[in-house]
Structures are given as structure tokens and as C-alpha cells.
Amino acid sequence: MTAVTEAPAGPVTKGPVPRWADLAAQATLWCAIPSGIWRILFGLGLPAGFTGSQDPANGPWFVLPYVITLTAVSEAVAFLGLGLVRPWGETWPRWVPFLRGRPVRPLAAIVPAALGSVALITIWTPLVFGFDNTDPELPHGAKAVILYACYLPLVAWGPLLAAVTAAYAVRRRRHG
Amino acid sequence: MNRKLRTKLMVVALLTALIAGAMLATGPDESGAAARSAAGSVR
């Protein structure tokens, strides 16, 4: 009796996606989550170590909607990176008007992803060396450690995205 | 809701509980004046 391999359900990428690239793309989603959670809890008023003029209770009314929006935007941007290892990153999905079913131009994905990874590396890599909290109104001690631990995963986002972008470029070059 | 999604949501919920717990466990925020005093402005 011969084994029958079932065709995968739904669209597939034109070329095989390396497992490491798929895992790296999924990891980028998780990079932004701890900081997003911290940010929302901070906006909700949990004690994050900011005092005086830095205390959100002394800040404008829109702190909470702002941090929620910022977190949602961060995750949405991270989710776009997942397209580099998914069929919808090669062919526009059916629900996209005008472009549905058309191939995504490789550079239309590669250039923004590459620029994004450079921006992320530029912004977050300095965090590896710590952050300046000489201002007494910024978090200190254990609260600074919590802040740092939540934001440190962001350091990996840029390099992971760069690697996934490179894998996408190679795959599109080989398989169209 | 499929199993993968449920697992991911559970991880997010656990992370949230962990971070919130840590923020609360480290106590209320000190006022800026108290922090400046602790930073070494000695009379």
C-alpha cells in the first residue's frame, strides 16, 4: 500500500520556506509582546516607577489610548513581517481590492522590510547597553529591571526581520 | 478557537499576569522628592 500525501489545504508559497525562517518570523511577533503588555499596564496605572512629571497620573488624558494604539500598531507591523514566510507575502490576498490574486513585487516587500529591520536595529540595539535612568523620576531598582526585561526582546526584532527578509529575497529570486 | 491560538493566548495571559505581578510586588511608585532624597541630597 502506498502512502498518499495530502496536498496542504489553502495557498502555499511558490518555493519552500526554510523552517528557521518560519520560526524567526513567528519570533518577531513575540519580540514586541512583553513591552506592549508593560506599556498597557503602565497606561492602566500600575506602578511602573515613573513619578512626578513622568507619572501618567499627572499626564494628559490620552496616555491610555495612546499606549494601546502604539502596542496595536507595533504588533500589526510585526505581523506584516510574517508575510515574508506566508503565501500572502507572494500573492495579494483575495480581499485586497484591485490587487487580489496578483503577484507581490519582490522589492515591494523586500525594501520596506529591509528598511524596517535597519530602523529597528538602530532604535533598539543601544538598549543592550542599558538605559539612562539618572533622572529620579524614571524607574529605578526592581522597577527598572522589569522595564528593561520587557523591552530587551525588542533588540532581537531587527536582526530576525533582516534574516527573514534575506530568506524571502533568496526564495523569490529562485522561485518567482 | 484552535489549539495553537488558545496556547498563544494563554502565554500572553501568563506574561501579563507575570509582568503585572512584578509591577505590583515591587511596591507603589515613590514620589520624585523621595527618590531625589534617596539619590543622595544629604542635609
PDB file of N, CA, C and O in Angstrom, chain A residues 26 30 33-34 37-38 41-42 46-51 136-137 142-143 146 150, chain B residues 8 11-12 15-16 19-20 22-24 26-32 35-36 39:
ATOM      1  N   GLN A  26       7.909  34.075  13.187  1.00  0.00           N
ATOM      2  CA  GLN A  26       6.969  33.989  14.315  1.00  0.00           C
ATOM      3  C   GLN A  26       7.564  34.609  15.569  1.00  0.00           C
ATOM      4  O   GLN A  26       6.858  35.216  16.376  1.00  0.00           O
ATOM      5  N   TRP A  30       6.571  37.769  18.865  1.00  0.00           N
ATOM      6  CA  TRP A  30       6.717  37.683  20.311  1.00  0.00           C
ATOM      7  C   TRP A  30       7.662  38.746  20.860  1.00  0.00           C
ATOM      8  O   TRP A  30       7.590  39.092  22.037  1.00  0.00           O
ATOM      9  N   ILE A  33       5.753  41.726  22.247  1.00  0.00           N
ATOM     10  CA  ILE A  33       4.656  41.495  23.195  1.00  0.00           C
ATOM     11  C   ILE A  33       4.971  41.910  24.637  1.00  0.00           C
ATOM     12  O   ILE A  33       4.155  42.602  25.276  1.00  0.00           O
ATOM     13  N   PRO A  34       6.120  41.528  25.191  1.00  0.00           N
ATOM     14  CA  PRO A  34       6.357  41.932  26.595  1.00  0.00           C
ATOM     15  C   PRO A  34       6.321  43.447  26.791  1.00  0.00           C
ATOM     16  O   PRO A  34       5.714  43.938  27.747  1.00  0.00           O
ATOM     17  N   ILE A  37       2.710  44.652  26.600  1.00  0.00           N
ATOM     18  CA  ILE A  37       1.979  44.360  27.831  1.00  0.00           C
ATOM     19  C   ILE A  37       2.380  45.365  28.909  1.00  0.00           C
ATOM     20  O   ILE A  37       1.529  45.954  29.585  1.00  0.00           O
ATOM     21  N   TRP A  38       3.686  45.566  29.069  1.00  0.00           N
ATOM     22  CA  TRP A  38       4.181  46.518  30.076  1.00  0.00           C
ATOM     23  C   TRP A  38       3.586  47.892  29.840  1.00  0.00           C
ATOM     24  O   TRP A  38       3.130  48.560  30.777  1.00  0.00           O
ATOM     25  N   LEU A  41      -0.108  48.065  30.785  1.00  0.00           N
ATOM     26  CA  LEU A  41      -0.258  48.054  32.247  1.00  0.00           C
ATOM     27  C   LEU A  41       0.150  49.398  32.836  1.00  0.00           C
ATOM     28  O   LEU A  41      -0.485  49.899  33.770  1.00  0.00           O
ATOM     29  N   PHE A  42       1.191  49.979  32.279  1.00  0.00           N
ATOM     30  CA  PHE A  42       1.632  51.320  32.692  1.00  0.00           C
ATOM     31  C   PHE A  42       0.527  52.338  32.423  1.00  0.00           C
ATOM     32  O   PHE A  42       0.209  53.175  33.278  1.00  0.00           O
ATOM     33  N   LEU A  46      -0.732  50.864  36.673  1.00  0.00           N
ATOM     34  CA  LEU A  46       0.078  50.029  37.574  1.00  0.00           C
ATOM     35  C   LEU A  46       1.410  50.733  37.839  1.00  0.00           C
ATOM     36  O   LEU A  46       1.928  51.432  36.975  1.00  0.00           O
ATOM     37  N   PRO A  47       1.962  50.536  39.034  1.00  0.00           N
ATOM     38  CA  PRO A  47       3.186  51.261  39.391  1.00  0.00           C
ATOM     39  C   PRO A  47       4.385  50.794  38.582  1.00  0.00           C
ATOM     40  O   PRO A  47       4.894  49.693  38.786  1.00  0.00           O
ATOM     41  N   ALA A  48       4.815  51.637  37.644  1.00  0.00           N
ATOM     42  CA  ALA A  48       5.906  51.268  36.757  1.00  0.00           C
ATOM     43  C   ALA A  48       7.211  51.968  37.124  1.00  0.00           C
ATOM     44  O   ALA A  48       8.237  51.715  36.510  1.00  0.00           O
ATOM     45  N   GLY A  49       7.142  52.866  38.098  1.00  0.00           N
ATOM     46  CA  GLY A  49       8.357  53.538  38.549  1.00  0.00           C
ATOM     47  C   GLY A  49       8.496  54.965  38.050  1.00  0.00           C
ATOM     48  O   GLY A  49       9.495  55.631  38.354  1.00  0.00           O
ATOM     49  N   PHE A  50       7.513  55.440  37.277  1.00  0.00           N
ATOM     50  CA  PHE A  50       7.570  56.816  36.810  1.00  0.00           C
ATOM     51  C   PHE A  50       6.870  57.704  37.835  1.00  0.00           C
ATOM     52  O   PHE A  50       5.745  57.422  38.235  1.00  0.00           O
ATOM     53  N   THR A  51       7.548  58.755  38.245  1.00  0.00           N
ATOM     54  CA  THR A  51       6.984  59.626  39.272  1.00  0.00           C
ATOM     55  C   THR A  51       7.048  61.083  38.832  1.00  0.00           C
ATOM     56  O   THR A  51       7.638  61.411  37.801  1.00  0.00           O
ATOM     57  N   PRO A 136      15.642  61.038  38.617  1.00  0.00           N
ATOM     58  CA  PRO A 136      14.968  60.328  39.716  1.00  0.00           C
ATOM     59  C   PRO A 136      13.504  60.036  39.439  1.00  0.00           C
ATOM     60  O   PRO A 136      12.898  59.232  40.149  1.00  0.00           O
ATOM     61  N   GLU A 137      12.922  60.679  38.431  1.00  0.00           N
ATOM     62  CA  GLU A 137      11.509  60.435  38.118  1.00  0.00           C
ATOM     63  C   GLU A 137      11.335  59.232  37.189  1.00  0.00           C
ATOM     64  O   GLU A 137      10.212  58.856  36.883  1.00  0.00           O
ATOM     65  N   ALA A 142      14.204  47.608  41.153  1.00  0.00           N
ATOM     66  CA  ALA A 142      13.437  46.487  40.605  1.00  0.00           C
ATOM     67  C   ALA A 142      12.529  46.941  39.462  1.00  0.00           C
ATOM     68  O   ALA A 142      12.327  46.213  38.480  1.00  0.00           O
ATOM     69  N   LYS A 143      11.973  48.118  39.572  1.00  0.00           N
ATOM     70  CA  LYS A 143      11.071  48.598  38.510  1.00  0.00           C
ATOM     71  C   LYS A 143      11.850  48.841  37.216  1.00  0.00           C
ATOM     72  O   LYS A 143      11.330  48.622  36.114  1.00  0.00           O
ATOM     73  N   ILE A 146      12.379  45.439  35.645  1.00  0.00           N
ATOM     74  CA  ILE A 146      11.165  44.961  34.961  1.00  0.00           C
ATOM     75  C   ILE A 146      11.028  45.640  33.594  1.00  0.00           C
ATOM     76  O   ILE A 146      10.763  44.990  32.578  1.00  0.00           O
ATOM     77  N   CYS A 150      11.325  43.717  29.926  1.00  0.00           N
ATOM     78  CA  CYS A 150      10.202  43.724  28.981  1.00  0.00           C
ATOM     79  C   CYS A 150      10.607  44.300  27.617  1.00  0.00           C
ATOM     80  O   CYS A 150      10.061  43.902  26.587  1.00  0.00           O
TER      81      CYS A 150
ATOM     82  N   LYS B   8      -1.345  30.268  22.432  1.00  0.00           N
ATOM     83  CA  LYS B   8      -0.697  31.575  22.349  1.00  0.00           C
ATOM     84  C   LYS B   8      -1.390  32.584  23.256  1.00  0.00           C
ATOM     85  O   LYS B   8      -0.727  33.382  23.939  1.00  0.00           O
ATOM     86  N   VAL B  11      -0.313  32.009  26.744  1.00  0.00           N
ATOM     87  CA  VAL B  11       1.037  32.516  27.008  1.00  0.00           C
ATOM     88  C   VAL B  11       0.982  34.026  27.245  1.00  0.00           C
ATOM     89  O   VAL B  11       1.604  34.548  28.163  1.00  0.00           O
ATOM     90  N   VAL B  12       0.201  34.729  26.416  1.00  0.00           N
ATOM     91  CA  VAL B  12       0.065  36.181  26.587  1.00  0.00           C
ATOM     92  C   VAL B  12      -0.563  36.500  27.938  1.00  0.00           C
ATOM     93  O   VAL B  12      -0.135  37.417  28.637  1.00  0.00           O
ATOM     94  N   LEU B  15       2.046  35.938  30.618  1.00  0.00           N
ATOM     95  CA  LEU B  15       3.020  37.034  30.598  1.00  0.00           C
ATOM     96  C   LEU B  15       2.438  38.274  31.263  1.00  0.00           C
ATOM     97  O   LEU B  15       3.107  38.966  32.033  1.00  0.00           O
ATOM     98  N   THR B  16       1.177  38.555  30.934  1.00  0.00           N
ATOM     99  CA  THR B  16       0.512  39.721  31.509  1.00  0.00           C
ATOM    100  C   THR B  16       0.452  39.600  33.022  1.00  0.00           C
ATOM    101  O   THR B  16       0.761  40.555  33.751  1.00  0.00           O
ATOM    102  N   ILE B  19       4.036  40.063  34.480  1.00  0.00           N
ATOM    103  CA  ILE B  19       4.521  41.444  34.468  1.00  0.00           C
ATOM    104  C   ILE B  19       3.727  42.303  35.449  1.00  0.00           C
ATOM    105  O   ILE B  19       4.290  43.085  36.220  1.00  0.00           O
ATOM    106  N   ALA B  20       2.405  42.134  35.453  1.00  0.00           N
ATOM    107  CA  ALA B  20       1.570  42.897  36.391  1.00  0.00           C
ATOM    108  C   ALA B  20       1.935  42.553  37.833  1.00  0.00           C
ATOM    109  O   ALA B  20       2.046  43.443  38.686  1.00  0.00           O
ATOM    110  N   ALA B  22       4.788  41.478  38.931  1.00  0.00           N
ATOM    111  CA  ALA B  22       6.093  42.056  39.255  1.00  0.00           C
ATOM    112  C   ALA B  22       5.972  43.552  39.535  1.00  0.00           C
ATOM    113  O   ALA B  22       6.582  44.075  40.475  1.00  0.00           O
ATOM    114  N   MET B  23       5.162  44.235  38.726  1.00  0.00           N
ATOM    115  CA  MET B  23       4.994  45.678  38.928  1.00  0.00           C
ATOM    116  C   MET B  23       4.339  45.951  40.288  1.00  0.00           C
ATOM    117  O   MET B  23       4.716  46.886  41.000  1.00  0.00           O
ATOM    118  N   LEU B  24       3.376  45.139  40.659  1.00  0.00           N
ATOM    119  CA  LEU B  24       2.684  45.355  41.933  1.00  0.00           C
ATOM    120  C   LEU B  24       3.555  44.917  43.102  1.00  0.00           C
ATOM    121  O   LEU B  24       3.547  45.553  44.161  1.00  0.00           O
ATOM    122  N   THR B  26       6.696  45.050  43.424  1.00  0.00           N
ATOM    123  CA  THR B  26       7.797  45.966  43.718  1.00  0.00           C
ATOM    124  C   THR B  26       7.307  47.235  44.400  1.00  0.00           C
ATOM    125  O   THR B  26       8.075  48.154  44.624  1.00  0.00           O
ATOM    126  N   GLY B  27       6.037  47.259  44.725  1.00  0.00           N
ATOM    127  CA  GLY B  27       5.527  48.336  45.553  1.00  0.00           C
ATOM    128  C   GLY B  27       5.068  49.555  44.774  1.00  0.00           C
ATOM    129  O   GLY B  27       5.310  49.658  43.576  1.00  0.00           O
ATOM    130  N   PRO B  28       4.430  50.485  45.462  1.00  0.00           N
ATOM    131  CA  PRO B  28       3.946  51.696  44.789  1.00  0.00           C
ATOM    132  C   PRO B  28       5.119  52.572  44.384  1.00  0.00           C
ATOM    133  O   PRO B  28       6.222  52.449  44.929  1.00  0.00           O
ATOM    134  N   ASP B  29       4.867  53.445  43.423  1.00  0.00           N
ATOM    135  CA  ASP B  29       5.916  54.352  42.985  1.00  0.00           C
ATOM    136  C   ASP B  29       6.236  55.325  44.093  1.00  0.00           C
ATOM    137  O   ASP B  29       5.348  55.869  44.744  1.00  0.00           O
ATOM    138  N   GLU B  30       7.554  55.573  44.292  1.00  0.00           N
ATOM    139  CA  GLU B  30       7.961  56.607  45.240  1.00  0.00           C
ATOM    140  C   GLU B  30       7.773  57.945  44.566  1.00  0.00           C
ATOM    141  O   GLU B  30       7.886  58.066  43.355  1.00  0.00           O
ATOM    142  N   SER B  31       7.551  58.983  45.355  1.00  0.00           N
ATOM    143  CA  SER B  31       7.422  60.309  44.760  1.00  0.00           C
ATOM    144  C   SER B  31       8.791  60.760  44.282  1.00  0.00           C
ATOM    145  O   SER B  31       9.806  60.277  44.742  1.00  0.00           O
ATOM    146  N   GLY B  32       8.796  61.689  43.379  1.00  0.00           N
ATOM    147  CA  GLY B  32      10.065  62.193  42.864  1.00  0.00           C
ATOM    148  C   GLY B  32      10.922  62.784  43.960  1.00  0.00           C
ATOM    149  O   GLY B  32      12.124  62.615  43.991  1.00  0.00           O
ATOM    150  N   ALA B  35      12.595  60.060  45.885  1.00  0.00           N
ATOM    151  CA  ALA B  35      13.640  59.434  45.078  1.00  0.00           C
ATOM    152  C   ALA B  35      14.874  60.321  45.029  1.00  0.00           C
ATOM    153  O   ALA B  35      16.001  59.844  45.104  1.00  0.00           O
ATOM    154  N   ARG B  36      14.653  61.640  44.889  1.00  0.00           N
ATOM    155  CA  ARG B  36      15.799  62.551  44.836  1.00  0.00           C
ATOM    156  C   ARG B  36      16.531  62.525  46.169  1.00  0.00           C
ATOM    157  O   ARG B  36      17.742  62.559  46.223  1.00  0.00           O
ATOM    158  N   ALA B  39      18.584  59.577  46.334  1.00  0.00           N
ATOM    159  CA  ALA B  39      19.699  59.634  45.390  1.00  0.00           C
ATOM    160  C   ALA B  39      20.900  60.339  45.979  1.00  0.00           C
ATOM    161  O   ALA B  39      21.964  60.345  45.402  1.00  0.00           O
TER     162      ALA B  39
END
